[in-house]
PDB file of C-alpha atoms in Angstrom:
ATOM      1  CA  MET Q   1     -53.540 -34.608  41.277  1.00 97.00           C
ATOM      2  CA  LYS Q   2     -52.068 -32.290  43.919  1.00 98.00           C
ATOM      3  CA  ILE Q   3     -50.576 -28.924  42.988  1.00 98.00           C
ATOM      4  CA  THR Q   4     -49.009 -26.492  45.465  1.00 98.00           C
ATOM      5  CA  VAL Q   5     -48.714 -22.786  44.730  1.00 98.00           C
ATOM      6  CA  ALA Q   6     -45.722 -21.391  46.635  1.00 98.00           C
ATOM      7  CA  SER Q   7     -43.217 -18.529  46.664  1.00 95.00           C
ATOM      8  CA  GLY Q   8     -40.416 -17.351  48.901  1.00 92.00           C
ATOM      9  CA  LYS Q   9     -41.501 -13.748  48.753  1.00 93.00           C
ATOM     10  CA  GLY Q  10     -44.789 -12.613  50.238  1.00 93.00           C
ATOM     11  CA  GLY Q  11     -47.343 -10.777  48.147  1.00 94.00           C
ATOM     12  CA  THR Q  12     -46.225 -12.150  44.779  1.00 96.00           C
ATOM     13  CA  GLY Q  13     -49.661 -13.555  43.988  1.00 96.00           C
ATOM     14  CA  LYS Q  14     -49.815 -17.098  45.393  1.00 97.00           C
ATOM     15  CA  THR Q  15     -53.430 -16.766  46.443  1.00 97.00           C
ATOM     16  CA  THR Q  16     -54.395 -15.038  43.181  1.00 97.00           C
ATOM     17  CA  ILE Q  17     -52.849 -17.848  41.117  1.00 98.00           C
ATOM     18  CA  ALA Q  18     -54.243 -20.599  43.356  1.00 98.00           C
ATOM     19  CA  VAL Q  19     -57.809 -19.242  43.349  1.00 98.00           C
ATOM     20  CA  ASN Q  20     -57.890 -18.477  39.612  1.00 98.00           C
ATOM     21  CA  LEU Q  21     -56.327 -21.809  38.677  1.00 98.00           C
ATOM     22  CA  ALA Q  22     -58.887 -23.661  40.807  1.00 98.00           C
ATOM     23  CA  LEU Q  23     -61.712 -21.650  39.175  1.00 97.00           C
ATOM     24  CA  SER Q  24     -60.411 -22.261  35.631  1.00 98.00           C
ATOM     25  CA  ILE Q  25     -60.113 -26.049  35.641  1.00 97.00           C
ATOM     26  CA  GLU Q  26     -62.643 -28.829  35.997  1.00 95.00           C
ATOM     27  CA  ASN Q  27     -63.111 -30.932  39.115  1.00 96.00           C
ATOM     28  CA  SER Q  28     -60.882 -28.918  41.432  1.00 98.00           C
ATOM     29  CA  MET Q  29     -60.770 -28.056  45.108  1.00 98.00           C
ATOM     30  CA  LEU Q  30     -58.762 -25.467  47.028  1.00 98.00           C
ATOM     31  CA  ILE Q  31     -56.912 -25.803  50.343  1.00 98.00           C
ATOM     32  CA  ASP Q  32     -55.396 -22.642  51.825  1.00 98.00           C
ATOM     33  CA  CYS Q  33     -52.425 -23.746  53.954  1.00 98.00           C
ATOM     34  CA  ASP Q  34     -51.366 -20.239  54.994  1.00 97.00           C
ATOM     35  CA  VAL Q  35     -52.620 -20.874  58.531  1.00 98.00           C
ATOM     36  CA  GLU Q  36     -51.106 -17.632  59.878  1.00 96.00           C
ATOM     37  CA  GLY Q  37     -53.033 -15.484  57.424  1.00 95.00           C
ATOM     38  CA  PRO Q  38     -55.368 -17.325  55.047  1.00 96.00           C
ATOM     39  CA  ASN Q  39     -56.781 -15.017  52.364  1.00 96.00           C
ATOM     40  CA  SER Q  40     -58.300 -17.262  49.679  1.00 97.00           C
ATOM     41  CA  HIS Q  41     -61.773 -17.093  51.238  1.00 97.00           C
ATOM     42  CA  ILE Q  42     -61.875 -13.323  50.661  1.00 96.00           C
ATOM     43  CA  PHE Q  43     -62.337 -14.050  46.937  1.00 96.00           C
ATOM     44  CA  PHE Q  44     -65.571 -15.922  47.730  1.00 94.00           C
ATOM     45  CA  ASN Q  45     -68.678 -14.426  49.239  1.00 86.00           C
ATOM     46  CA  ASP Q  46     -69.885 -17.455  51.175  1.00 88.00           C
ATOM     47  CA  PRO Q  47     -68.893 -17.650  54.857  1.00 93.00           C
ATOM     48  CA  MET Q  48     -66.382 -20.176  56.154  1.00 97.00           C
ATOM     49  CA  LEU Q  49     -67.853 -22.585  58.701  1.00 97.00           C
ATOM     50  CA  LYS Q  50     -65.938 -24.342  61.440  1.00 98.00           C
ATOM     51  CA  LEU Q  51     -65.262 -27.991  60.667  1.00 98.00           C
ATOM     52  CA  LYS Q  52     -63.004 -29.131  63.500  1.00 97.00           C
ATOM     53  CA  ASP Q  53     -60.418 -28.208  66.119  1.00 98.00           C
ATOM     54  CA  VAL Q  54     -56.796 -29.192  65.659  1.00 97.00           C
ATOM     55  CA  SER Q  55     -54.840 -30.371  68.676  1.00 95.00           C
ATOM     56  CA  ILE Q  56     -51.444 -31.870  69.287  1.00 94.00           C
ATOM     57  CA  PRO Q  57     -50.673 -34.279  72.137  1.00 93.00           C
ATOM     58  CA  ALA Q  58     -48.723 -32.596  74.943  1.00 94.00           C
ATOM     59  CA  PRO Q  59     -47.042 -34.590  77.734  1.00 96.00           C
ATOM     60  CA  LYS Q  60     -48.264 -34.461  81.327  1.00 96.00           C
ATOM     61  CA  PHE Q  61     -45.739 -35.597  83.904  1.00 97.00           C
ATOM     62  CA  ASP Q  62     -46.561 -37.537  87.086  1.00 97.00           C
ATOM     63  CA  LEU Q  63     -43.783 -36.146  89.272  1.00 96.00           C
ATOM     64  CA  ASP Q  64     -44.377 -38.755  91.992  1.00 96.00           C
ATOM     65  CA  VAL Q  65     -43.587 -41.530  89.518  1.00 97.00           C
ATOM     66  CA  CYS Q  66     -40.864 -39.708  87.527  1.00 97.00           C
ATOM     67  CA  THR Q  67     -37.331 -40.704  88.572  1.00 96.00           C
ATOM     68  CA  ARG Q  68     -35.733 -37.682  86.782  1.00 96.00           C
ATOM     69  CA  CYS Q  69     -33.678 -40.158  84.735  1.00 96.00           C
ATOM     70  CA  GLY Q  70     -33.574 -37.646  81.864  1.00 96.00           C
ATOM     71  CA  LYS Q  71     -34.277 -40.115  79.047  1.00 96.00           C
ATOM     72  CA  CYS Q  72     -37.215 -38.009  77.795  1.00 97.00           C
ATOM     73  CA  ALA Q  73     -35.056 -34.851  77.852  1.00 97.00           C
ATOM     74  CA  ASP Q  74     -32.312 -36.618  75.868  1.00 96.00           C
ATOM     75  CA  PHE Q  75     -34.860 -37.881  73.371  1.00 97.00           C
ATOM     76  CA  CYS Q  76     -36.633 -34.558  72.708  1.00 96.00           C
ATOM     77  CA  GLN Q  77     -35.170 -33.052  69.526  1.00 95.00           C
ATOM     78  CA  TYR Q  78     -36.671 -29.657  70.319  1.00 94.00           C
ATOM     79  CA  ASN Q  79     -35.332 -29.299  73.893  1.00 95.00           C
ATOM     80  CA  ALA Q  80     -38.833 -28.988  75.289  1.00 95.00           C
ATOM     81  CA  ILE Q  81     -37.856 -31.009  78.384  1.00 97.00           C
ATOM     82  CA  SER Q  82     -34.941 -30.324  80.753  1.00 96.00           C
ATOM     83  CA  ILE Q  83     -33.837 -31.910  84.019  1.00 95.00           C
ATOM     84  CA  ILE Q  84     -31.868 -29.414  86.093  1.00 94.00           C
ATOM     85  CA  ASP Q  85     -30.929 -30.086  89.720  1.00 91.00           C
ATOM     86  CA  GLU Q  86     -33.420 -32.967  89.977  1.00 91.00           C
ATOM     87  CA  LYS Q  87     -36.145 -30.622  88.703  1.00 95.00           C
ATOM     88  CA  LEU Q  88     -38.109 -31.411  85.581  1.00 96.00           C
ATOM     89  CA  LEU Q  89     -38.839 -28.430  83.361  1.00 96.00           C
ATOM     90  CA  PHE Q  90     -41.285 -28.603  80.433  1.00 96.00           C
ATOM     91  CA  PHE Q  91     -41.389 -25.825  77.816  1.00 93.00           C
ATOM     92  CA  GLU Q  92     -44.774 -26.245  76.178  1.00 88.00           C
ATOM     93  CA  GLU Q  93     -44.059 -23.738  73.383  1.00 85.00           C
ATOM     94  CA  LEU Q  94     -41.124 -25.866  72.157  1.00 89.00           C
ATOM     95  CA  CYS Q  95     -43.084 -29.154  72.144  1.00 92.00           C
ATOM     96  CA  HIS Q  96     -43.960 -30.425  68.653  1.00 90.00           C
ATOM     97  CA  GLY Q  97     -46.317 -33.083  70.027  1.00 91.00           C
ATOM     98  CA  CYS Q  98     -44.438 -36.084  68.631  1.00 91.00           C
ATOM     99  CA  GLY Q  99     -45.254 -38.248  71.645  1.00 93.00           C
ATOM    100  CA  GLY Q 100     -41.730 -39.685  71.797  1.00 95.00           C
ATOM    101  CA  CYS Q 101     -41.185 -38.798  75.468  1.00 97.00           C
ATOM    102  CA  LYS Q 102     -44.168 -40.912  76.500  1.00 96.00           C
ATOM    103  CA  ILE Q 103     -42.818 -43.911  74.589  1.00 96.00           C
ATOM    104  CA  ILE Q 104     -39.271 -43.521  75.903  1.00 96.00           C
ATOM    105  CA  CYS Q 105     -40.211 -43.080  79.602  1.00 97.00           C
ATOM    106  CA  PRO Q 106     -39.138 -46.279  81.438  1.00 97.00           C
ATOM    107  CA  VAL Q 107     -41.505 -45.777  84.409  1.00 97.00           C
ATOM    108  CA  ASP Q 108     -44.671 -44.611  82.587  1.00 97.00           C
ATOM    109  CA  ALA Q 109     -44.662 -41.220  84.275  1.00 97.00           C
ATOM    110  CA  ILE Q 110     -45.959 -39.464  81.147  1.00 97.00           C
ATOM    111  CA  THR Q 111     -49.528 -39.313  79.909  1.00 96.00           C
ATOM    112  CA  GLU Q 112     -50.759 -37.216  77.006  1.00 95.00           C
ATOM    113  CA  VAL Q 113     -53.245 -34.364  77.068  1.00 95.00           C
ATOM    114  CA  GLU Q 114     -54.687 -32.620  74.018  1.00 94.00           C
ATOM    115  CA  HIS Q 115     -53.314 -29.157  73.384  1.00 92.00           C
ATOM    116  CA  ASN Q 116     -55.471 -27.098  70.997  1.00 94.00           C
ATOM    117  CA  VAL Q 117     -53.421 -25.215  68.381  1.00 95.00           C
ATOM    118  CA  GLY Q 118     -56.076 -24.015  65.950  1.00 97.00           C
ATOM    119  CA  LEU Q 119     -58.998 -25.026  63.781  1.00 98.00           C
ATOM    120  CA  ILE Q 120     -60.088 -25.894  60.255  1.00 98.00           C
ATOM    121  CA  GLU Q 121     -62.931 -24.190  58.387  1.00 98.00           C
ATOM    122  CA  LYS Q 122     -64.771 -25.155  55.201  1.00 98.00           C
ATOM    123  CA  GLY Q 123     -66.439 -22.917  52.655  1.00 97.00           C
ATOM    124  CA  GLY Q 124     -66.202 -21.865  49.025  1.00 92.00           C
ATOM    125  CA  THR Q 125     -68.980 -22.087  46.457  1.00 91.00           C
ATOM    126  CA  VAL Q 126     -71.225 -24.812  45.068  1.00 88.00           C
ATOM    127  CA  ASP Q 127     -68.617 -25.453  42.348  1.00 89.00           C
ATOM    128  CA  LEU Q 128     -65.464 -25.127  44.394  1.00 96.00           C
ATOM    129  CA  THR Q 129     -64.865 -26.395  47.929  1.00 97.00           C
ATOM    130  CA  LEU Q 130     -62.386 -24.429  50.008  1.00 98.00           C
ATOM    131  CA  TYR Q 131     -60.709 -25.512  53.236  1.00 98.00           C
ATOM    132  CA  HIS Q 132     -58.451 -23.344  55.348  1.00 98.00           C
ATOM    133  CA  GLY Q 133     -56.784 -23.487  58.750  1.00 98.00           C
ATOM    134  CA  LEU Q 134     -56.365 -20.896  61.461  1.00 98.00           C
ATOM    135  CA  LEU Q 135     -53.466 -21.062  63.913  1.00 97.00           C
ATOM    136  CA  ASN Q 136     -54.285 -19.802  67.409  1.00 96.00           C
ATOM    137  CA  ILE Q 137     -52.658 -16.498  68.334  1.00 94.00           C
ATOM    138  CA  GLY Q 138     -49.444 -17.196  70.242  1.00 88.00           C
ATOM    139  CA  GLU Q 139     -48.949 -20.701  68.837  1.00 89.00           C
ATOM    140  CA  PRO Q 140     -45.565 -21.015  67.116  1.00 85.00           C
ATOM    141  CA  PHE Q 141     -46.087 -24.057  64.852  1.00 88.00           C
ATOM    142  CA  GLY Q 142     -48.605 -24.196  62.039  1.00 94.00           C
ATOM    143  CA  VAL Q 143     -47.382 -27.516  60.673  1.00 95.00           C
ATOM    144  CA  PRO Q 144     -49.861 -29.758  62.591  1.00 95.00           C
ATOM    145  CA  ILE Q 145     -52.759 -27.795  61.059  1.00 97.00           C
ATOM    146  CA  ILE Q 146     -51.209 -28.000  57.567  1.00 98.00           C
ATOM    147  CA  ASN Q 147     -50.843 -31.780  57.949  1.00 97.00           C
ATOM    148  CA  GLU Q 148     -54.491 -32.028  58.976  1.00 97.00           C
ATOM    149  CA  LEU Q 149     -55.560 -29.794  56.050  1.00 98.00           C
ATOM    150  CA  LYS Q 150     -53.675 -31.935  53.528  1.00 98.00           C
ATOM    151  CA  ARG Q 151     -55.810 -34.922  54.524  1.00 97.00           C
ATOM    152  CA  PHE Q 152     -58.878 -33.216  53.035  1.00 98.00           C
ATOM    153  CA  ALA Q 153     -57.480 -33.591  49.499  1.00 98.00           C
ATOM    154  CA  GLU Q 154     -59.787 -35.888  47.537  1.00 96.00           C
ATOM    155  CA  GLY Q 155     -58.058 -38.371  45.259  1.00 94.00           C
ATOM    156  CA  SER Q 156     -60.570 -37.935  42.425  1.00 96.00           C
ATOM    157  CA  LYS Q 157     -60.049 -34.165  42.285  1.00 97.00           C
ATOM    158  CA  VAL Q 158     -57.324 -31.715  41.372  1.00 98.00           C
ATOM    159  CA  THR Q 159     -56.366 -30.230  44.729  1.00 98.00           C
ATOM    160  CA  ILE Q 160     -54.713 -26.810  44.713  1.00 98.00           C
ATOM    161  CA  PHE Q 161     -52.777 -25.957  47.888  1.00 98.00           C
ATOM    162  CA  ASP Q 162     -52.082 -22.285  48.603  1.00 98.00           C
ATOM    163  CA  SER Q 163     -48.774 -22.259  50.517  1.00 98.00           C
ATOM    164  CA  PRO Q 164     -47.603 -19.915  53.265  1.00 96.00           C
ATOM    165  CA  PRO Q 165     -44.723 -17.630  52.176  1.00 94.00           C
ATOM    166  CA  GLY Q 166     -41.117 -18.244  53.118  1.00 92.00           C
ATOM    167  CA  THR Q 167     -38.874 -21.279  53.091  1.00 94.00           C
ATOM    168  CA  ALA Q 168     -39.325 -22.630  56.632  1.00 94.00           C
ATOM    169  CA  CYS Q 169     -41.284 -25.628  57.990  1.00 94.00           C
ATOM    170  CA  PRO Q 170     -44.854 -24.524  57.073  1.00 96.00           C
ATOM    171  CA  ALA Q 171     -43.877 -23.832  53.441  1.00 97.00           C
ATOM    172  CA  VAL Q 172     -41.799 -27.030  53.227  1.00 97.00           C
ATOM    173  CA  GLU Q 173     -44.705 -29.088  54.569  1.00 97.00           C
ATOM    174  CA  THR Q 174     -47.018 -27.640  51.896  1.00 98.00           C
ATOM    175  CA  MET Q 175     -44.502 -28.288  49.075  1.00 98.00           C
ATOM    176  CA  ARG Q 176     -43.913 -31.931  50.153  1.00 97.00           C
ATOM    177  CA  ASP Q 177     -45.855 -34.969  48.941  1.00 97.00           C
ATOM    178  CA  VAL Q 178     -47.554 -33.173  46.049  1.00 98.00           C
ATOM    179  CA  ASP Q 179     -47.302 -33.862  42.314  1.00 98.00           C
ATOM    180  CA  PHE Q 180     -46.196 -30.403  41.261  1.00 98.00           C
ATOM    181  CA  CYS Q 181     -45.280 -27.033  42.708  1.00 98.00           C
ATOM    182  CA  ILE Q 182     -45.887 -23.666  41.028  1.00 98.00           C
ATOM    183  CA  LEU Q 183     -43.436 -21.023  42.250  1.00 98.00           C
ATOM    184  CA  VAL Q 184     -44.913 -17.553  41.842  1.00 98.00           C
ATOM    185  CA  THR Q 185     -42.537 -14.637  41.554  1.00 98.00           C
ATOM    186  CA  GLU Q 186     -42.393 -11.071  40.300  1.00 96.00           C
ATOM    187  CA  PRO Q 187     -39.778  -9.673  37.885  1.00 97.00           C
ATOM    188  CA  THR Q 188     -37.943  -7.590  40.505  1.00 96.00           C
ATOM    189  CA  PRO Q 189     -34.615  -8.072  42.340  1.00 95.00           C
ATOM    190  CA  PHE Q 190     -36.648  -9.080  45.424  1.00 95.00           C
ATOM    191  CA  GLY Q 191     -38.755 -11.597  43.549  1.00 96.00           C
ATOM    192  CA  LEU Q 192     -35.667 -13.124  41.941  1.00 97.00           C
ATOM    193  CA  HIS Q 193     -33.710 -13.289  45.195  1.00 96.00           C
ATOM    194  CA  ASP Q 194     -36.470 -15.087  47.095  1.00 96.00           C
ATOM    195  CA  LEU Q 195     -37.201 -17.332  44.094  1.00 97.00           C
ATOM    196  CA  THR Q 196     -33.620 -18.603  44.149  1.00 97.00           C
ATOM    197  CA  LEU Q 197     -33.958 -19.444  47.865  1.00 96.00           C
ATOM    198  CA  THR Q 198     -37.199 -21.333  47.218  1.00 97.00           C
ATOM    199  CA  VAL Q 199     -35.667 -23.202  44.281  1.00 98.00           C
ATOM    200  CA  ASP Q 200     -32.833 -24.387  46.569  1.00 97.00           C
ATOM    201  CA  VAL Q 201     -35.416 -25.674  49.054  1.00 97.00           C
ATOM    202  CA  ILE Q 202     -37.694 -27.376  46.535  1.00 97.00           C
ATOM    203  CA  ARG Q 203     -34.772 -29.112  44.831  1.00 98.00           C
ATOM    204  CA  GLU Q 204     -33.935 -30.542  48.248  1.00 97.00           C
ATOM    205  CA  ILE Q 205     -37.562 -31.690  48.685  1.00 97.00           C
ATOM    206  CA  GLY Q 206     -37.656 -33.176  45.183  1.00 97.00           C
ATOM    207  CA  THR Q 207     -41.114 -31.994  44.040  1.00 98.00           C
ATOM    208  CA  PRO Q 208     -41.233 -31.154  40.281  1.00 98.00           C
ATOM    209  CA  PHE Q 209     -41.755 -27.435  39.809  1.00 98.00           C
ATOM    210  CA  GLY Q 210     -42.143 -24.541  37.390  1.00 98.00           C
ATOM    211  CA  VAL Q 211     -42.297 -20.761  37.631  1.00 98.00           C
ATOM    212  CA  VAL Q 212     -45.127 -18.290  37.007  1.00 98.00           C
ATOM    213  CA  VAL Q 213     -44.100 -14.628  36.699  1.00 98.00           C
ATOM    214  CA  ASN Q 214     -46.777 -12.305  38.036  1.00 98.00           C
ATOM    215  CA  ARG Q 215     -47.047  -8.586  37.201  1.00 97.00           C
ATOM    216  CA  ASP Q 216     -44.922  -9.152  34.126  1.00 97.00           C
ATOM    217  CA  GLY Q 217     -43.644  -5.848  32.818  1.00 96.00           C
ATOM    218  CA  ILE Q 218     -42.875  -4.054  36.085  1.00 96.00           C
ATOM    219  CA  GLY Q 219     -39.192  -5.035  36.202  1.00 94.00           C
ATOM    220  CA  ASP Q 220     -36.554  -6.661  34.055  1.00 94.00           C
ATOM    221  CA  ASP Q 221     -35.906 -10.045  32.432  1.00 96.00           C
ATOM    222  CA  ARG Q 222     -33.547 -11.436  35.048  1.00 97.00           C
ATOM    223  CA  VAL Q 223     -36.097 -14.016  36.257  1.00 97.00           C
ATOM    224  CA  ASP Q 224     -36.394 -15.279  32.647  1.00 97.00           C
ATOM    225  CA  ARG Q 225     -32.634 -15.544  32.320  1.00 98.00           C
ATOM    226  CA  TYR Q 226     -32.335 -17.272  35.702  1.00 98.00           C
ATOM    227  CA  CYS Q 227     -34.977 -19.866  34.732  1.00 98.00           C
ATOM    228  CA  GLU Q 228     -33.269 -20.487  31.386  1.00 98.00           C
ATOM    229  CA  ARG Q 229     -29.864 -20.888  33.018  1.00 98.00           C
ATOM    230  CA  GLU Q 230     -31.242 -23.224  35.694  1.00 98.00           C
ATOM    231  CA  ASN Q 231     -33.409 -25.199  33.265  1.00 98.00           C
ATOM    232  CA  ILE Q 232     -36.608 -24.313  35.119  1.00 98.00           C
ATOM    233  CA  PRO Q 233     -39.827 -24.375  33.065  1.00 98.00           C
ATOM    234  CA  LEU Q 234     -41.426 -20.917  32.826  1.00 98.00           C
ATOM    235  CA  LEU Q 235     -45.122 -21.855  32.881  1.00 98.00           C
ATOM    236  CA  ALA Q 236     -46.715 -18.468  32.235  1.00 98.00           C
ATOM    237  CA  LYS Q 237     -46.521 -14.743  32.686  1.00 98.00           C
ATOM    238  CA  ILE Q 238     -49.444 -12.780  34.095  1.00 98.00           C
ATOM    239  CA  PRO Q 239     -49.228  -9.250  32.691  1.00 97.00           C
ATOM    240  CA  ASN Q 240     -49.178  -6.180  34.919  1.00 97.00           C
ATOM    241  CA  ASP Q 241     -52.717  -5.347  33.827  1.00 97.00           C
ATOM    242  CA  MET Q 242     -54.511  -2.446  35.544  1.00 97.00           C
ATOM    243  CA  GLU Q 243     -57.824  -4.303  35.079  1.00 97.00           C
ATOM    244  CA  ILE Q 244     -56.435  -7.251  37.095  1.00 97.00           C
ATOM    245  CA  ALA Q 245     -55.267  -4.868  39.828  1.00 96.00           C
ATOM    246  CA  LYS Q 246     -58.720  -3.254  39.980  1.00 97.00           C
ATOM    247  CA  LEU Q 247     -60.419  -6.637  40.392  1.00 97.00           C
ATOM    248  CA  TYR Q 248     -57.920  -7.654  43.071  1.00 96.00           C
ATOM    249  CA  SER Q 249     -58.561  -4.474  45.026  1.00 95.00           C
ATOM    250  CA  GLN Q 250     -62.262  -5.356  45.028  1.00 96.00           C
ATOM    251  CA  GLY Q 251     -61.662  -8.988  46.057  1.00 96.00           C
ATOM    252  CA  ILE Q 252     -62.893 -10.383  42.722  1.00 97.00           C
ATOM    253  CA  PRO Q 253     -61.046 -13.316  41.087  1.00 97.00           C
ATOM    254  CA  ILE Q 254     -59.448 -12.398  37.723  1.00 98.00           C
ATOM    255  CA  VAL Q 255     -61.337 -15.049  35.757  1.00 97.00           C
ATOM    256  CA  LYS Q 256     -64.707 -13.850  37.098  1.00 96.00           C
ATOM    257  CA  GLY Q 257     -64.127 -10.267  35.995  1.00 97.00           C
ATOM    258  CA  LEU Q 258     -61.968 -10.947  32.932  1.00 97.00           C
ATOM    259  CA  PRO Q 259     -62.965 -14.383  31.543  1.00 97.00           C
ATOM    260  CA  LYS Q 260     -60.342 -14.096  28.767  1.00 96.00           C
ATOM    261  CA  TYR Q 261     -57.690 -14.995  31.369  1.00 97.00           C
ATOM    262  CA  ARG Q 262     -59.315 -18.402  31.951  1.00 97.00           C
ATOM    263  CA  GLU Q 263     -57.345 -19.713  28.949  1.00 98.00           C
ATOM    264  CA  LEU Q 264     -54.054 -18.631  30.490  1.00 98.00           C
ATOM    265  CA  PHE Q 265     -54.770 -20.611  33.670  1.00 98.00           C
ATOM    266  CA  LYS Q 266     -55.955 -23.631  31.661  1.00 98.00           C
ATOM    267  CA  GLU Q 267     -52.659 -23.520  29.746  1.00 98.00           C
ATOM    268  CA  ILE Q 268     -50.724 -23.536  33.012  1.00 98.00           C
ATOM    269  CA  PHE Q 269     -52.642 -26.654  34.047  1.00 98.00           C
ATOM    270  CA  ASP Q 270     -52.095 -28.330  30.657  1.00 98.00           C
ATOM    271  CA  ARG Q 271     -48.354 -27.726  30.886  1.00 98.00           C
ATOM    272  CA  ILE Q 272     -48.296 -29.201  34.393  1.00 98.00           C
ATOM    273  CA  LYS Q 273     -50.214 -32.280  33.192  1.00 97.00           C
ATOM    274  CA  GLU Q 274     -47.535 -32.832  30.550  1.00 96.00           C
ATOM    275  CA  MET Q 275     -44.821 -32.738  33.199  1.00 96.00           C
ATOM    276  CA  VAL Q 276     -46.239 -35.046  35.907  1.00 93.00           C
TER     277      VAL Q 276
ATOM    278  CA  MET P   1     -37.076   9.100  72.093  1.00 68.00           C
ATOM    279  CA  VAL P   2     -37.914   6.032  70.070  1.00 71.00           C
ATOM    280  CA  LYS P   3     -35.352   3.358  70.738  1.00 84.00           C
ATOM    281  CA  GLU P   4     -36.670   0.301  68.914  1.00 91.00           C
ATOM    282  CA  LEU P   5     -39.221   0.377  66.155  1.00 92.00           C
ATOM    283  CA  ALA P   6     -40.651  -2.842  64.709  1.00 94.00           C
ATOM    284  CA  ILE P   7     -42.180  -2.792  61.240  1.00 95.00           C
ATOM    285  CA  ILE P   8     -44.559  -5.688  60.729  1.00 94.00           C
ATOM    286  CA  SER P   9     -47.547  -6.761  58.655  1.00 93.00           C
ATOM    287  CA  GLY P  10     -49.804  -9.765  58.438  1.00 88.00           C
ATOM    288  CA  LYS P  11     -49.852  -9.835  54.659  1.00 91.00           C
ATOM    289  CA  GLY P  12     -46.723 -10.396  52.567  1.00 90.00           C
ATOM    290  CA  GLY P  13     -45.531  -8.000  49.897  1.00 91.00           C
ATOM    291  CA  CYS P  14     -47.265  -4.914  51.234  1.00 92.00           C
ATOM    292  CA  GLY P  15     -44.071  -2.911  51.775  1.00 93.00           C
ATOM    293  CA  LYS P  16     -42.386  -3.745  55.110  1.00 95.00           C
ATOM    294  CA  THR P  17     -38.870  -3.649  53.640  1.00 94.00           C
ATOM    295  CA  THR P  18     -39.606  -0.556  51.532  1.00 94.00           C
ATOM    296  CA  PHE P  19     -41.002   1.247  54.555  1.00 94.00           C
ATOM    297  CA  ALA P  20     -38.190   0.150  56.893  1.00 94.00           C
ATOM    298  CA  SER P  21     -35.433   1.113  54.466  1.00 93.00           C
ATOM    299  CA  SER P  22     -37.008   4.541  53.929  1.00 93.00           C
ATOM    300  CA  PHE P  23     -37.140   5.118  57.683  1.00 90.00           C
ATOM    301  CA  ALA P  24     -33.534   3.987  57.929  1.00 88.00           C
ATOM    302  CA  ALA P  25     -32.539   6.511  55.276  1.00 89.00           C
ATOM    303  CA  LEU P  26     -34.099   9.298  57.368  1.00 91.00           C
ATOM    304  CA  ALA P  27     -32.640   8.302  60.743  1.00 87.00           C
ATOM    305  CA  LYS P  28     -29.211   9.619  61.671  1.00 87.00           C
ATOM    306  CA  ASP P  29     -27.770   7.146  64.135  1.00 89.00           C
ATOM    307  CA  HIS P  30     -29.337   3.782  63.517  1.00 90.00           C
ATOM    308  CA  VAL P  31     -29.007   0.007  63.365  1.00 92.00           C
ATOM    309  CA  ILE P  32     -31.191  -1.974  60.956  1.00 93.00           C
ATOM    310  CA  ALA P  33     -32.108  -5.606  61.582  1.00 93.00           C
ATOM    311  CA  ASP P  34     -33.812  -7.628  58.859  1.00 94.00           C
ATOM    312  CA  ALA P  35     -35.623 -10.227  60.938  1.00 93.00           C
ATOM    313  CA  ASP P  36     -37.144 -12.030  57.944  1.00 92.00           C
ATOM    314  CA  VAL P  37     -34.809 -14.971  58.357  1.00 90.00           C
ATOM    315  CA  ASP P  38     -36.684 -17.092  55.780  1.00 87.00           C
ATOM    316  CA  ALA P  39     -36.035 -14.679  52.939  1.00 88.00           C
ATOM    317  CA  ALA P  40     -34.248 -11.475  53.923  1.00 91.00           C
ATOM    318  CA  ASP P  41     -34.352  -8.771  51.234  1.00 92.00           C
ATOM    319  CA  MET P  42     -33.154  -5.585  52.938  1.00 93.00           C
ATOM    320  CA  HIS P  43     -29.569  -6.124  51.743  1.00 93.00           C
ATOM    321  CA  ILE P  44     -30.744  -5.845  48.128  1.00 93.00           C
ATOM    322  CA  LEU P  45     -31.830  -2.259  48.803  1.00 91.00           C
ATOM    323  CA  LEU P  46     -29.050  -1.160  51.142  1.00 90.00           C
ATOM    324  CA  GLN P  47     -26.131  -3.113  49.628  1.00 91.00           C
ATOM    325  CA  PRO P  48     -24.134  -3.370  52.856  1.00 91.00           C
ATOM    326  CA  GLU P  49     -20.529  -4.523  53.006  1.00 93.00           C
ATOM    327  CA  ILE P  50     -20.311  -7.844  54.885  1.00 90.00           C
ATOM    328  CA  ARG P  51     -17.757  -7.566  57.707  1.00 93.00           C
ATOM    329  CA  THR P  52     -18.362 -10.760  59.652  1.00 91.00           C
ATOM    330  CA  ARG P  53     -20.342 -13.867  58.855  1.00 88.00           C
TER     331      ARG P  53
END
């Protein structure tokens, strides 16, 4: 089974929920897809070791062969290629590496070269394997690394994906093709606002989902009322417990320092199992 | 004089919007741009009147 932990708003507790859920259930593994700032590994003491580089194919143009016909420029959905005044311009930072220009070129003027965008590391503990990706500084698209990371999910295990924040491509990619999505929010106007945006996106994607309210008690009950009105299952509430905050500030998972919370995470998993 | 000030952070939820809105409240002649186009939240704090869309 594949479960993604996501949220529109940053800092709501995605990583906390993902790590503690993975530690509370049997036969699980954890994949941190926040390739711009992975944090899950901080909860574990063991070092992350490099597993592989991630590259995307980038076109290389043979300008002696190229007729400047413009078919590749017309094809490119991201405007990475332009023909202006018989000059071919390639904007590498816009290229998504789809390889379409090479296929479309009628005179075979395009070959592909590997363009490194980041890497994947592996770590965790003896009981729980953790993978994460790191996007190179200056690279705009984390999606190729997320796609590569998702391939490490083992069919026999419960894979927990920790999503990047937001509602754009990297978050969408992490919420797609999974069995269930947990949306983490906080009971504040900001949490509610960004939750509604994420709900709009995930309904478009079609992944079944439910909500976990983190730091319950700091705000009001508007997230509860929103979920009730929208018929969204409220999976659990994590209380605004000073002991949890203390553990977090020391980089210790909740269920390691406060084992009583293991039940709460098991219940979240049981409710998800009923729904998928 | 400071002309453009960017408020950023690697980690989410650590207080960018809170910090930026507080600075905005202190500045006299200012323009605020919420560049978090995925999930902009500044309007919740400042409650601006929308003039054009």
